[in-house]
Amino acid sequence: MQTPPVALFTGGPVVRLLDLALSVQGSGGKLSLDDEIRRFLRVVGKNWTADWNCPVRVAAALLELAGDFVARPDGPAAVPPEFRDKAARAADGMDPGEYLRMLADLVRILDREPAPGYEELPLSGWEFLQTFPHLFGFDAILMDEGGERSLAQTVLSAVANEHPYCHDLAAAYTTEAQRALVLLPGERCLADRLVWASRAGLREIIAAIDDHMQREHS
C-alpha cells in the first residue's frame, strides 16, 4: 500500500485551503467559501514566485490526492490524526475524502473565473498579511520608534540598520508600497489596515528610500 508523504498534511496548499474552509464554518455565515478560495487564487495568481512553486492546478491535485488517502477505509497511519480530525470537521457530516475532492473541484471551477478586483472582493485580514508582510512588519517598528520620528525618518533608520546590505529590505518596502498604490486607489489606500499607510504615507516611504539609494548606492 502506498504511504503518503506526511508533509502533504502538515503544510502547504492542502492545509491552507482546509483552514480557510474551517474559518468559513466558524464565521457564522459572515464568510463565503467561494470568496475565500477566490482570495487564495488571487494571492497565488498575483505572486510570481508562489505560482511558480505551486500553481493553483497543483494545489487542486494535492487536495484530490489527500482526499484519496483519507478516504481509504484502512487509511495509512502516515495520515496524521490531526489532519483527519480537521478534514472531518470541515466536511461537517460529509465523507471527508469526498469533501476534499469536492474542494479540489471547486478550486478548479473558480480558477477559470477572472480574478476579482479589490473593490469587488475586498482584501481580507489573512490576505493582507500575505500580500504586504513587510509593511505589516514595519508597523511594529513604528509602534516602537515612531513616536519621536517622522515616517520617513523611521523607515530610513530601519533601512540604515541593514546598510550596506539593505537592498532586499529597501526593495521589499518600496515594492509593497508601490503595489498598494496601484492596487488600492484612493487616498486611504491601506489605511484601513495600517493607519499610517495612506497614499501620502506610502509615497513618503518610497521617497525616503529612493533618497537613501541615491545617496548611498548610486
XYZ file of C-alpha atoms in Angstrom:
218
model
C 0.000 0.000 0.000
C 1.357 3.415 -0.965
C 2.166 5.622 2.002
C 1.608 9.370 1.524
C 4.291 11.935 2.382
C 3.432 13.364 5.800
C 4.306 16.887 4.589
C 1.180 16.802 2.421
C -0.908 17.005 5.608
C 1.206 19.366 7.713
C 1.724 22.381 5.459
C 1.261 23.812 2.005
C -1.891 24.403 -0.051
C -3.938 21.459 1.261
C -3.684 22.703 4.840
C -4.167 26.349 3.802
C -7.363 25.619 1.897
C -8.707 23.375 4.626
C -8.027 26.105 7.196
C -9.937 28.575 5.027
C -12.877 26.155 4.868
C -12.846 25.877 8.669
C -12.697 29.666 9.062
C -15.816 29.934 6.885
C -17.592 27.399 9.093
C -16.609 29.302 12.210
C -17.702 32.674 10.838
C -21.403 32.128 11.452
C -22.273 32.909 7.844
C -20.128 36.048 7.588
C -17.643 34.431 5.208
C -18.239 32.683 1.903
C -16.191 29.610 0.950
C -16.217 30.684 -2.698
C -14.863 34.125 -1.793
C -12.159 32.751 0.493
C -10.999 30.451 -2.294
C -11.091 33.392 -4.723
C -8.792 35.256 -2.327
C -6.467 32.240 -2.196
C -6.408 32.164 -6.001
C -5.717 35.905 -6.090
C -2.799 35.607 -3.662
C -1.188 32.802 -5.659
C -2.008 34.266 -9.061
C -0.579 37.698 -8.287
C 2.677 36.333 -6.843
C 5.025 35.001 -9.499
C 7.106 33.021 -7.002
C 4.059 31.368 -5.415
C 2.626 30.496 -8.824
C 5.999 29.166 -9.990
C 6.393 26.942 -6.925
C 2.838 25.651 -6.630
C 0.323 26.710 -9.280
C -3.344 26.553 -8.355
C -3.901 23.479 -10.536
C -1.237 21.680 -8.467
C -2.966 22.759 -5.244
C -6.209 21.228 -6.567
C -4.404 17.999 -7.470
C -2.890 17.783 -3.987
C -6.314 18.252 -2.416
C -7.599 15.400 -4.551
C -4.628 13.218 -3.587
C -5.206 13.953 0.103
C -8.860 13.041 -0.350
C -7.894 9.710 -1.881
C -5.672 8.820 1.071
C -8.167 9.980 3.695
C -10.996 8.044 2.016
C -9.277 4.665 2.331
C -11.020 2.584 4.999
C -7.647 1.193 6.047
C -6.033 4.578 5.580
C -2.279 4.632 6.155
C -1.028 5.609 9.558
C 1.092 8.293 7.893
C -2.027 10.490 7.607
C -1.752 12.451 10.871
C -4.790 12.148 13.146
C -4.845 15.936 13.471
C -5.411 16.211 9.736
C -8.105 13.538 9.767
C -9.871 15.452 12.519
C -9.553 18.747 10.640
C -10.901 17.184 7.440
C -13.828 15.644 9.332
C -14.703 18.989 10.935
C -14.533 20.789 7.605
C -16.660 18.084 5.959
C -19.369 18.655 8.597
C -21.087 15.281 8.167
C -19.952 14.661 4.610
C -17.402 11.915 3.918
C -14.031 13.683 4.500
C -12.352 12.170 1.442
C -15.279 13.161 -0.749
C -15.245 16.643 0.776
C -11.555 17.146 -0.099
C -12.217 16.067 -3.684
C -15.206 18.434 -3.826
C -12.956 21.230 -2.561
C -10.464 20.413 -5.331
C -13.222 20.675 -7.943
C -14.352 23.999 -6.500
C -10.807 25.364 -6.727
C -10.638 24.342 -10.394
C -14.022 25.888 -11.197
C -13.240 29.211 -9.524
C -9.786 29.308 -11.108
C -11.481 29.584 -14.502
C -13.042 32.910 -13.475
C -11.245 36.247 -13.892
C -9.540 37.298 -10.658
C -11.810 39.770 -8.798
C -10.529 43.279 -8.119
C -10.169 44.585 -4.570
C -13.209 46.820 -4.951
C -15.294 43.790 -5.937
C -13.775 41.491 -3.298
C -12.098 43.469 -0.503
C -8.751 42.468 0.955
C -9.247 40.180 3.956
C -7.063 40.046 7.056
C -5.132 36.905 6.132
C -4.783 38.046 2.526
C -3.364 41.389 3.672
C -0.684 39.600 5.729
C 0.326 37.504 2.721
C 0.309 40.434 0.292
C 2.013 43.113 2.403
C 4.122 41.252 5.007
C 6.947 43.813 5.138
C 4.619 46.787 5.575
C 2.915 44.848 8.362
C 6.311 44.275 9.979
C 7.176 47.946 9.577
C 4.065 48.778 11.588
C 5.680 47.086 14.611
C 8.790 49.242 14.142
C 6.623 52.350 14.037
C 4.915 51.370 17.287
C 8.319 51.012 18.953
C 10.092 54.005 17.423
C 7.608 56.143 15.578
C 6.602 58.390 18.448
C 9.707 60.538 18.215
C 10.382 60.250 14.498
C 8.590 61.009 11.267
C 7.515 58.207 8.961
C 10.437 58.958 6.629
C 12.953 59.013 9.485
C 11.716 55.691 10.834
C 11.918 53.868 7.512
C 15.359 55.340 6.845
C 16.514 54.110 10.255
C 15.204 50.615 9.512
C 16.978 50.535 6.151
C 20.176 52.073 7.549
C 20.355 49.321 10.171
C 20.856 46.870 7.288
C 23.275 49.095 5.331
C 25.253 48.320 3.185
C 23.228 45.097 2.712
C 19.921 46.909 2.732
C 18.887 46.249 -0.871
C 16.451 43.429 -0.094
C 14.672 45.308 2.701
C 14.560 48.566 0.749
C 13.200 46.762 -2.300
C 10.572 44.951 -0.190
C 9.289 48.186 1.405
C 9.142 50.118 -1.851
C 7.667 47.225 -3.847
C 4.842 46.639 -1.371
C 4.178 50.376 -1.024
C 4.053 50.868 -4.790
C 1.896 47.768 -5.180
C -0.597 49.128 -2.657
C -0.737 52.447 -4.513
C -1.515 50.665 -7.779
C -3.916 48.005 -6.499
C -5.818 50.113 -3.965
C -6.571 53.509 -5.491
C -7.904 56.262 -3.273
C -6.390 58.457 -0.624
C -6.807 55.928 2.198
C -5.111 53.108 0.299
C -4.057 50.680 3.121
C -5.046 52.989 5.973
C -7.939 50.736 6.965
C -5.316 48.114 7.883
C -2.358 50.334 8.828
C -3.364 53.788 9.972
C -0.211 55.429 8.551
C -0.417 53.659 5.161
C -2.485 56.251 3.334
C -1.491 57.221 -0.198
C 0.534 60.119 1.196
C 2.237 57.926 3.809
C 3.229 55.263 1.302
C 4.607 57.894 -1.062
C 6.647 59.294 1.829
C 8.190 55.861 2.411
C 9.014 55.425 -1.277
C 10.583 58.872 -1.496
C 12.683 58.341 1.642
C 14.072 55.022 0.404
C 14.721 56.429 -3.058
C 16.704 59.220 -1.430
C 18.752 56.702 0.588
C 19.522 54.656 -2.516
C 20.544 57.764 -4.452
C 22.856 58.998 -1.708
C 24.352 55.710 -0.530
C 24.241 53.370 -3.510
C 24.462 55.401 -6.713
